[in-house]
PDB file of C-alpha atoms (C1' of nucleotides) in Angstrom:
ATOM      1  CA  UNK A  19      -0.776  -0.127   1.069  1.00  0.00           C
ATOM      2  CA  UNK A  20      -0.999   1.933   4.188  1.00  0.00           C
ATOM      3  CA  UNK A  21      -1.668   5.732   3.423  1.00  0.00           C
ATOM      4  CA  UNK A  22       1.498   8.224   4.480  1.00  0.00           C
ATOM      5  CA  UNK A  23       2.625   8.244   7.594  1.00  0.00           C
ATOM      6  CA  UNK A  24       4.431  10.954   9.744  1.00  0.00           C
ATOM      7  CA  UNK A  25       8.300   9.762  10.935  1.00  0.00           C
ATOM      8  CA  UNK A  26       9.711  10.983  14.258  1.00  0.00           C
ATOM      9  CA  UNK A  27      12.491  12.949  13.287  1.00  0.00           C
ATOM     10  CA  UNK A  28      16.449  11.599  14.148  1.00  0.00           C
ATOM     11  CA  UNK A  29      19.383  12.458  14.508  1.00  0.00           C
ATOM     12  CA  UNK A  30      21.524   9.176  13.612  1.00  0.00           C
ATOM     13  CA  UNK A  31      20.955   6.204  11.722  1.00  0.00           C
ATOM     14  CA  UNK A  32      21.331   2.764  13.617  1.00  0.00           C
ATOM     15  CA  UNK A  33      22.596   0.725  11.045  1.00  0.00           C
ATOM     16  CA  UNK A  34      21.933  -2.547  13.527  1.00  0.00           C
ATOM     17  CA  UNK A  35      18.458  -2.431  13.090  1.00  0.00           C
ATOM     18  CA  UNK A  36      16.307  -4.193  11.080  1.00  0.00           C
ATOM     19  CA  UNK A  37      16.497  -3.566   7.335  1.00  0.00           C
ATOM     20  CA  UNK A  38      12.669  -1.785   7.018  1.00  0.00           C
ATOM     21  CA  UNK A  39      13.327   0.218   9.667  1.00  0.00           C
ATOM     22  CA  UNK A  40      16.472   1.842   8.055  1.00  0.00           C
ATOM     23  CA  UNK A  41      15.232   1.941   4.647  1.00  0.00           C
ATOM     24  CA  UNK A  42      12.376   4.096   6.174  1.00  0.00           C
ATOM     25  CA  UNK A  43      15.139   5.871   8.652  1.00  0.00           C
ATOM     26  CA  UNK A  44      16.867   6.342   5.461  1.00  0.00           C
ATOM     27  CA  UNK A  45      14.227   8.630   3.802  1.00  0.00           C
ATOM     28  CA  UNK A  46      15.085  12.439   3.518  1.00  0.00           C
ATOM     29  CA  UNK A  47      18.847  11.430   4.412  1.00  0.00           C
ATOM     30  CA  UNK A  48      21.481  13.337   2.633  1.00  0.00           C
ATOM     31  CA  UNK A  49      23.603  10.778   0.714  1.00  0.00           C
ATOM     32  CA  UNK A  50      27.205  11.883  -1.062  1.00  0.00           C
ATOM     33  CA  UNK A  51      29.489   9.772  -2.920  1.00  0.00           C
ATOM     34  CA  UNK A  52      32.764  12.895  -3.747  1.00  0.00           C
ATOM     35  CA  UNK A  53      30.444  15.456  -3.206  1.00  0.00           C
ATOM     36  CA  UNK A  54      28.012  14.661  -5.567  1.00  0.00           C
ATOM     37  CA  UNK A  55      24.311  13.710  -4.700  1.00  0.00           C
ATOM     38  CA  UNK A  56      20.853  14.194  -2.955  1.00  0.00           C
ATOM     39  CA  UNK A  57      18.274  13.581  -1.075  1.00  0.00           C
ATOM     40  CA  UNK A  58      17.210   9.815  -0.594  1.00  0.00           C
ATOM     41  CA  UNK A  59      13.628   9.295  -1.681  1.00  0.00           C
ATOM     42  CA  UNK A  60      13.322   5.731  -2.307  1.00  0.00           C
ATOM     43  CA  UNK A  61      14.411   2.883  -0.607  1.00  0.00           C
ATOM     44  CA  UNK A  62      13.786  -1.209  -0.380  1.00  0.00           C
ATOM     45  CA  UNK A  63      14.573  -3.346   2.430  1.00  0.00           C
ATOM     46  CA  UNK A  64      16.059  -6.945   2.024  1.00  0.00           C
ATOM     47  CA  UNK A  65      16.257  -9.440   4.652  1.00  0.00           C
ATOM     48  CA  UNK A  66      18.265 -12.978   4.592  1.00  0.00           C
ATOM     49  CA  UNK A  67      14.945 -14.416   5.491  1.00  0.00           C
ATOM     50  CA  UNK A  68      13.190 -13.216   2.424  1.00  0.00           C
ATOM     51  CA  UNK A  69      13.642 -15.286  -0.999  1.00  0.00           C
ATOM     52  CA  UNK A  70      13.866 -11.788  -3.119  1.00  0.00           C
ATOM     53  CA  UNK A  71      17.265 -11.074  -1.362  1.00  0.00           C
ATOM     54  CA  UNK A  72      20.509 -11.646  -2.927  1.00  0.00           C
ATOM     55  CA  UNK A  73      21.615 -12.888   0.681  1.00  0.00           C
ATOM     56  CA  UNK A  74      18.508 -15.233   0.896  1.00  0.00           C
ATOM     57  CA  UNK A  75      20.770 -18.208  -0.050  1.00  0.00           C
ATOM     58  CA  UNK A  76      23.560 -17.477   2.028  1.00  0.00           C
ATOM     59  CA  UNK A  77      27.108 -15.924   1.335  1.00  0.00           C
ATOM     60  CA  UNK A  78      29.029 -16.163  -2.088  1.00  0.00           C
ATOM     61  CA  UNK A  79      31.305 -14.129  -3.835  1.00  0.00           C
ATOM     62  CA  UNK A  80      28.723 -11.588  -5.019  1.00  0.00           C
ATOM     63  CA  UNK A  81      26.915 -10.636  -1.695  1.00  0.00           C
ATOM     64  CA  UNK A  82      29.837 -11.115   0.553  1.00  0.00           C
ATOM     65  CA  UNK A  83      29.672  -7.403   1.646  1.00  0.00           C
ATOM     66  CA  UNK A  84      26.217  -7.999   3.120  1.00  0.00           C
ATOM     67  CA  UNK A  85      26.965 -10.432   5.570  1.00  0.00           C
ATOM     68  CA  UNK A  86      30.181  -8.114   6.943  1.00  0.00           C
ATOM     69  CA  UNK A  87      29.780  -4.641   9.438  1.00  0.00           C
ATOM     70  CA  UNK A  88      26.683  -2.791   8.679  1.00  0.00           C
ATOM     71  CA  UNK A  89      26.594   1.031   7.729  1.00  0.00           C
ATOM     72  CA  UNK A  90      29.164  -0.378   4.660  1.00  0.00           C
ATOM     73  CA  UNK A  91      28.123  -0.674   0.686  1.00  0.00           C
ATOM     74  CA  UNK A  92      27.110  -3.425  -1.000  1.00  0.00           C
ATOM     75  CA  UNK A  93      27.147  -2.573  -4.575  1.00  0.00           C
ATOM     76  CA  UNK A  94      26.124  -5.209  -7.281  1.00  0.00           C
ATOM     77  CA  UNK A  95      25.927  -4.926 -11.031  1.00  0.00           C
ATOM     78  CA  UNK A  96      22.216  -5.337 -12.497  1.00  0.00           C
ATOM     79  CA  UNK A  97      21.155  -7.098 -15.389  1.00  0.00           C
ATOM     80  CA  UNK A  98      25.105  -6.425 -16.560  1.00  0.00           C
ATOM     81  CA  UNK A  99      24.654  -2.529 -17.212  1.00  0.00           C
ATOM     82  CA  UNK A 100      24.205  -1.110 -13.701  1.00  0.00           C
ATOM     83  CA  UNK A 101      25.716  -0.807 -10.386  1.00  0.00           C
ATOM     84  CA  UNK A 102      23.127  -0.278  -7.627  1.00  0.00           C
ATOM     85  CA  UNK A 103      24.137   0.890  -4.086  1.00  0.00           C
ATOM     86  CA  UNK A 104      22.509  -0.727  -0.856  1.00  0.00           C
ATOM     87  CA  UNK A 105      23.355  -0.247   2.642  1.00  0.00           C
ATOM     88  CA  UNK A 106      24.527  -3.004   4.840  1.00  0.00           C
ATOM     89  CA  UNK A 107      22.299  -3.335   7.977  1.00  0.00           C
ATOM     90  CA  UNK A 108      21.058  -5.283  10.801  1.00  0.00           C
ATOM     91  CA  UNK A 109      23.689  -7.483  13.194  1.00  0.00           C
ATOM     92  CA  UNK A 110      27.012  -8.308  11.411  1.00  0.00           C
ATOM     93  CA  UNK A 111      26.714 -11.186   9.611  1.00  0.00           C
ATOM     94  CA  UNK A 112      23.046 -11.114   9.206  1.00  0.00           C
ATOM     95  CA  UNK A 113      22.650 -10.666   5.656  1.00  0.00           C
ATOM     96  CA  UNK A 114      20.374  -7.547   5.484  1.00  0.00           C
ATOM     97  CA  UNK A 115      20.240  -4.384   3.292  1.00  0.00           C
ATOM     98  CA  UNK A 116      18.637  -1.338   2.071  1.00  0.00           C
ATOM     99  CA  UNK A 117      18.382  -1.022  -1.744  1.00  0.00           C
ATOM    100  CA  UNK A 118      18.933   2.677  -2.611  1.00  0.00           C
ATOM    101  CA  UNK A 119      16.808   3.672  -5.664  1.00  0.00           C
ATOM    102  CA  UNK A 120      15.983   7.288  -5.602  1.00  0.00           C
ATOM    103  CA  UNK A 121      17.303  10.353  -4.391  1.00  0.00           C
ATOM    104  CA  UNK A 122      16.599  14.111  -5.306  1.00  0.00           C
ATOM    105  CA  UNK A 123      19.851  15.740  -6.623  1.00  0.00           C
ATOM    106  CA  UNK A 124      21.126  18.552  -4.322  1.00  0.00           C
ATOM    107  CA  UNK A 125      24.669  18.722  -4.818  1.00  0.00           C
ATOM    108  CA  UNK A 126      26.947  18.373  -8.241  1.00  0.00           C
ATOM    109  CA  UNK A 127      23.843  18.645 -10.510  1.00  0.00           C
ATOM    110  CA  UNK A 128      26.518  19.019 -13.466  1.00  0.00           C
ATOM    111  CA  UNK A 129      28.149  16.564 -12.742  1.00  0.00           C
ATOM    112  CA  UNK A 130      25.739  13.880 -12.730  1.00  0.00           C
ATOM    113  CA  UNK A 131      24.115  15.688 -15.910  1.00  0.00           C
ATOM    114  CA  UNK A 132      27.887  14.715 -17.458  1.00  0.00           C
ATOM    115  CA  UNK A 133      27.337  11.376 -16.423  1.00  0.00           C
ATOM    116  CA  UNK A 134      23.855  10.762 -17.243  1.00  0.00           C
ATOM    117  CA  UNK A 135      24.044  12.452 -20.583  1.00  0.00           C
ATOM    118  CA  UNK A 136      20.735  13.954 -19.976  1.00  0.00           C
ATOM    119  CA  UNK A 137      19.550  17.427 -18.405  1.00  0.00           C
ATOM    120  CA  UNK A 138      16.375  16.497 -16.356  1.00  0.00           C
ATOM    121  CA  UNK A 139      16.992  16.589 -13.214  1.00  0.00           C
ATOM    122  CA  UNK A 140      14.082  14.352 -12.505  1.00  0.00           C
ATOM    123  CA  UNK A 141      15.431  11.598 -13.999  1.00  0.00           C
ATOM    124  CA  UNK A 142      19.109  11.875 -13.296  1.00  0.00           C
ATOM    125  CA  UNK A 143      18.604   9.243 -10.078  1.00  0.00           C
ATOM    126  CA  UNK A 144      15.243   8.590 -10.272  1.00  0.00           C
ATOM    127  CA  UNK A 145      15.899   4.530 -10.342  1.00  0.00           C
ATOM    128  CA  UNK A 146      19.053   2.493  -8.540  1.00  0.00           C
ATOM    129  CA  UNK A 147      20.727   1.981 -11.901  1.00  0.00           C
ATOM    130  CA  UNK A 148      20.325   5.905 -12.859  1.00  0.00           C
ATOM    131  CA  UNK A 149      21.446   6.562  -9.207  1.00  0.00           C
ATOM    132  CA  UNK A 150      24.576   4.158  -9.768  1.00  0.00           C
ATOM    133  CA  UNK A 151      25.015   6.153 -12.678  1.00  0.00           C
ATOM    134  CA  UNK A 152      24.824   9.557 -11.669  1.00  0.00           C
ATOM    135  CA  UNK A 153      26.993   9.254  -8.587  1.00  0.00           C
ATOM    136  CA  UNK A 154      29.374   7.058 -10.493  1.00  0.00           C
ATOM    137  CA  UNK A 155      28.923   3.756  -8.194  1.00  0.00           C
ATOM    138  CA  UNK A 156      31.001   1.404  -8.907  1.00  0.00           C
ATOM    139  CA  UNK A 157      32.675  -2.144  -7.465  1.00  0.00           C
ATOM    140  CA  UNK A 158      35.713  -0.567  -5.645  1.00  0.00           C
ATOM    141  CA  UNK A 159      33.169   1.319  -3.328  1.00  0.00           C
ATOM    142  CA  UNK A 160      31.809  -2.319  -2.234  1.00  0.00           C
ATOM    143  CA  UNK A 161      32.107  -3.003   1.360  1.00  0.00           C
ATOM    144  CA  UNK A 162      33.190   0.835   2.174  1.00  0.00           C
ATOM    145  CA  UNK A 163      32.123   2.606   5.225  1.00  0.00           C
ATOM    146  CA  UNK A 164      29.260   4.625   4.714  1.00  0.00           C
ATOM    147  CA  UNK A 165      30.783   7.479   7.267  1.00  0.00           C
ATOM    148  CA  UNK A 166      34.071   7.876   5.534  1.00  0.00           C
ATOM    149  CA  UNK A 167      34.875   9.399   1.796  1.00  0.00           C
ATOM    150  CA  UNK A 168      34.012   9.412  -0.637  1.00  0.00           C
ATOM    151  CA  UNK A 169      30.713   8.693   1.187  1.00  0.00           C
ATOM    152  CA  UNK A 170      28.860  11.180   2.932  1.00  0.00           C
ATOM    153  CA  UNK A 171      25.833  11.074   4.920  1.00  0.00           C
ATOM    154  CA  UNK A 172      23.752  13.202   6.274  1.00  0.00           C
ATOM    155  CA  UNK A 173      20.933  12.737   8.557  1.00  0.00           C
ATOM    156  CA  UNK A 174      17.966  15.187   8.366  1.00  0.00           C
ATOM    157  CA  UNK A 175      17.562  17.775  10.794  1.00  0.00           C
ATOM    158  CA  UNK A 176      15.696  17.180  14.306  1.00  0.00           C
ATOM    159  CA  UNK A 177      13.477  18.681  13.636  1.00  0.00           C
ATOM    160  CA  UNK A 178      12.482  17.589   9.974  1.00  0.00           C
ATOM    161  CA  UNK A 179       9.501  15.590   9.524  1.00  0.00           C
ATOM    162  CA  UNK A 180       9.526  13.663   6.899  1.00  0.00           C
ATOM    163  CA  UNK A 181       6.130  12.007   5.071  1.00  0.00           C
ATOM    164  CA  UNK A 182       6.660   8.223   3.650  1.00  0.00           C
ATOM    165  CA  UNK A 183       4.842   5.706   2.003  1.00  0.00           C
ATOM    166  CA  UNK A 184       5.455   1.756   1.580  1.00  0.00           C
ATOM    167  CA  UNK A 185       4.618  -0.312  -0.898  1.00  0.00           C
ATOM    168  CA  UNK A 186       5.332  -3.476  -2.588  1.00  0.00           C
ATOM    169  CA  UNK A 187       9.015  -3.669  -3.938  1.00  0.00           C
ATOM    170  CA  UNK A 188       9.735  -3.161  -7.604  1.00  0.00           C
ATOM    171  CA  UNK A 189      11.143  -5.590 -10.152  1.00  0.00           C
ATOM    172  CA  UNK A 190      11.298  -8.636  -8.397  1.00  0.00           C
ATOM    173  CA  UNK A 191       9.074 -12.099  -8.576  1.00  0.00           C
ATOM    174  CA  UNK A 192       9.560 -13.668  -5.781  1.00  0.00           C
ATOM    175  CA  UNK A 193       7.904 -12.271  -2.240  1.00  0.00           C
ATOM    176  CA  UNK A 194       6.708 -10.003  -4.231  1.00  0.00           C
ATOM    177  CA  UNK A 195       3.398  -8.870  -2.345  1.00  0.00           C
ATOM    178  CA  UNK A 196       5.729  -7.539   0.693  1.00  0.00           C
ATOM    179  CA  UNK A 197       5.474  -4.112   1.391  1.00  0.00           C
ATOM    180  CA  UNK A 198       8.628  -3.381   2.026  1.00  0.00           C
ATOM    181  CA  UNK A 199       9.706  -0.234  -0.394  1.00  0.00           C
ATOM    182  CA  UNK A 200       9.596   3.315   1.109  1.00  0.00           C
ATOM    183  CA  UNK A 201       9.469   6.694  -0.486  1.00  0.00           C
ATOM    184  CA  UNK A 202       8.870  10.166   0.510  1.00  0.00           C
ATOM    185  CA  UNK A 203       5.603  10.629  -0.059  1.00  0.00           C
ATOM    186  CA  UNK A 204       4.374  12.665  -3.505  1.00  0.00           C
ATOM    187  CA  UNK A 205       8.180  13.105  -4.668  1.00  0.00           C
ATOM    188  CA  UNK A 206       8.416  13.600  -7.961  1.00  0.00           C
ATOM    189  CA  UNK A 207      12.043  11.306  -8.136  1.00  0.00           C
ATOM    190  CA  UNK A 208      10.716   8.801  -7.150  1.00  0.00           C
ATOM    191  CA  UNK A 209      11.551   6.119  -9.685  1.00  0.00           C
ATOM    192  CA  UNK A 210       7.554   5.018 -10.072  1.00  0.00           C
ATOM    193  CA  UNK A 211       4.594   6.774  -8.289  1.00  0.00           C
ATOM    194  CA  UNK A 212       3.325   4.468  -5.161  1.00  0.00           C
ATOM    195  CA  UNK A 213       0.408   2.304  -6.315  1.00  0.00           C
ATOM    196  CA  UNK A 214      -2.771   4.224  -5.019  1.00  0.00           C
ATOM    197  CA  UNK A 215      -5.034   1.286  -2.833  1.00  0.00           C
TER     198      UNK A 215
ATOM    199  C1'  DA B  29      17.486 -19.653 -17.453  1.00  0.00           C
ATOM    200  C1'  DG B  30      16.815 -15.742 -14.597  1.00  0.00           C
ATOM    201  C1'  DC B  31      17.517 -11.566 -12.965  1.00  0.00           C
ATOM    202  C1'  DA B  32      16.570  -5.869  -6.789  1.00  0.00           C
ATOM    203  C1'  DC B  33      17.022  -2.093 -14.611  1.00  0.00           C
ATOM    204  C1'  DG B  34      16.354   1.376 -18.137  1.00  0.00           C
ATOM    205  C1'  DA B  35      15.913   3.228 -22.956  1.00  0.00           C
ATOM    206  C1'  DT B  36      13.149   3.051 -26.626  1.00  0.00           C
ATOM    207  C1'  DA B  37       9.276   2.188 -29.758  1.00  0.00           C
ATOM    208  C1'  DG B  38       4.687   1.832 -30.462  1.00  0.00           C
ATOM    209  C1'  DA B  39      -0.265   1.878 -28.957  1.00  0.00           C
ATOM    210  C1'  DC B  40      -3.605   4.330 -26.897  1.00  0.00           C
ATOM    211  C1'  DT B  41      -6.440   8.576 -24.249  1.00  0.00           C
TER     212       DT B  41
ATOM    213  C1'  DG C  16       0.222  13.218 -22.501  1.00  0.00           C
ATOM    214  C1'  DT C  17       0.087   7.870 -20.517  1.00  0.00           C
ATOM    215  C1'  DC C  18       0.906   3.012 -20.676  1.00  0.00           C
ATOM    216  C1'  DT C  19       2.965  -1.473 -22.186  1.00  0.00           C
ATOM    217  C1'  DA C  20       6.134  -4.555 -24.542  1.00  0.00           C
ATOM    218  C1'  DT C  21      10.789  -5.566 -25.991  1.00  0.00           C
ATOM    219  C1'  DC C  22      15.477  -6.254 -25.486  1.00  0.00           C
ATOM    220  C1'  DG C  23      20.558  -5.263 -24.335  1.00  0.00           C
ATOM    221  C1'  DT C  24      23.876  -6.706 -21.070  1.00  0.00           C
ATOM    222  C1'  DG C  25      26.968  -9.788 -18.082  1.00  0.00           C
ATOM    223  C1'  DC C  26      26.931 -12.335 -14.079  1.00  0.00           C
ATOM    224  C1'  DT C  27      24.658 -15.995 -10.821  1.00  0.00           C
ATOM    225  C1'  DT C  28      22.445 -20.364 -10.435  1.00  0.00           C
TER     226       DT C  28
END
DNA sequence: AGCACGATAGACT
DNA sequence: GTCTATCGTGCTT
């Protein structure tokens, strides 16, 4: 794993790019689903050419929202108890995304506290399927622009700098030893600390 | 069968 | 306090 690394600031997202470059665009980006969210923190890229994506083996039913417009939602239901949120990316009809699994709560703290049935703010989206659950993800937001409500995003400022690490990608078996999850470095919502090397 | 997960229980430092 | 193992849950292959 490659120690942190200092980010040019932006001031948009290009959702046409490859999918590690906007998970790590994506870091310290503002996300909003009715008001209520954070900070992103954590993210993991997934490419059609990679056998851990859902899109690896082409479209079905399921991933259908990855292969339309990028800068949309894919949202999927894990292990039957949680909806995770990605971001569609690279050319249209591609196949890519960015797996969002952490973000620092900012904005409707009691709300997600509601949904989460817990008060540490740590842990209300520290993890794509407490993130799902705090911002109350769920199918009917699949394939929705990203841009328009509920969704909000917010780039960081120009002038924000923003520190990130990469590291291998959580929970999966396959291509496993591919660095390809980002995180602001030393956040504590992060849903697991980078390994050190 | 196999999951892009998380809560919990139990072992250990 | 930390770490690890177990298992619920429903949908895809």
């Amino acid at each position: 794993m490659a120690p942190p690394t200092p980010v040019l600031p932006h001031l948009a997202i290009d959702f046409f790019a490859p999918a590690h470059e906007v998970a790590a665009a994506l870091i310290g980006v503002e996300l909003l689903v009715d008001g209520v969210g954070g900070r992103i923190v954590e993210t993991e890229a997934y490419d059609r050419d990679d056998p851990a994506s859902h899109s690896h083996r082409g479209p079905t039913l399921r991933n259908a929202a990855m292969f339309g417009p990028p800068g949309r939602a894919y949202v999927y239901r894990s292990y039957g108890i949680h909806w995770c949120l990605n971001v569609v990316c690279g050319p249209e009809g591609h196949g890519a995304g960015v797996l969002i699994r952490a973000l620092a709560p900012t904005h409707g703290l009691a709300r997600m506290r509601e949904r989460r049935g817990l008060q540490d703010v740590r842990l209300l989206a520290a993890g794509p399927g407490r993130l799902g659950q705090a911002l109350a993800i769920d199918p009917r937001l699949n394939g929705r622009p990203l841009d328009q409500p509920p969704f909000e995003l917010r780039p960081r400022a120009g002038t924000e700098q923003v520190q990130i690490q990469t590291g291998p990608r959580i929970g999966i078996t396959r291509a496993a030893d591919v660095p390809w999850r980002f995180g602001e470095a030393a956040s504590p919502f992060l849903s697991r600390p980078f390994p050190r090397r």
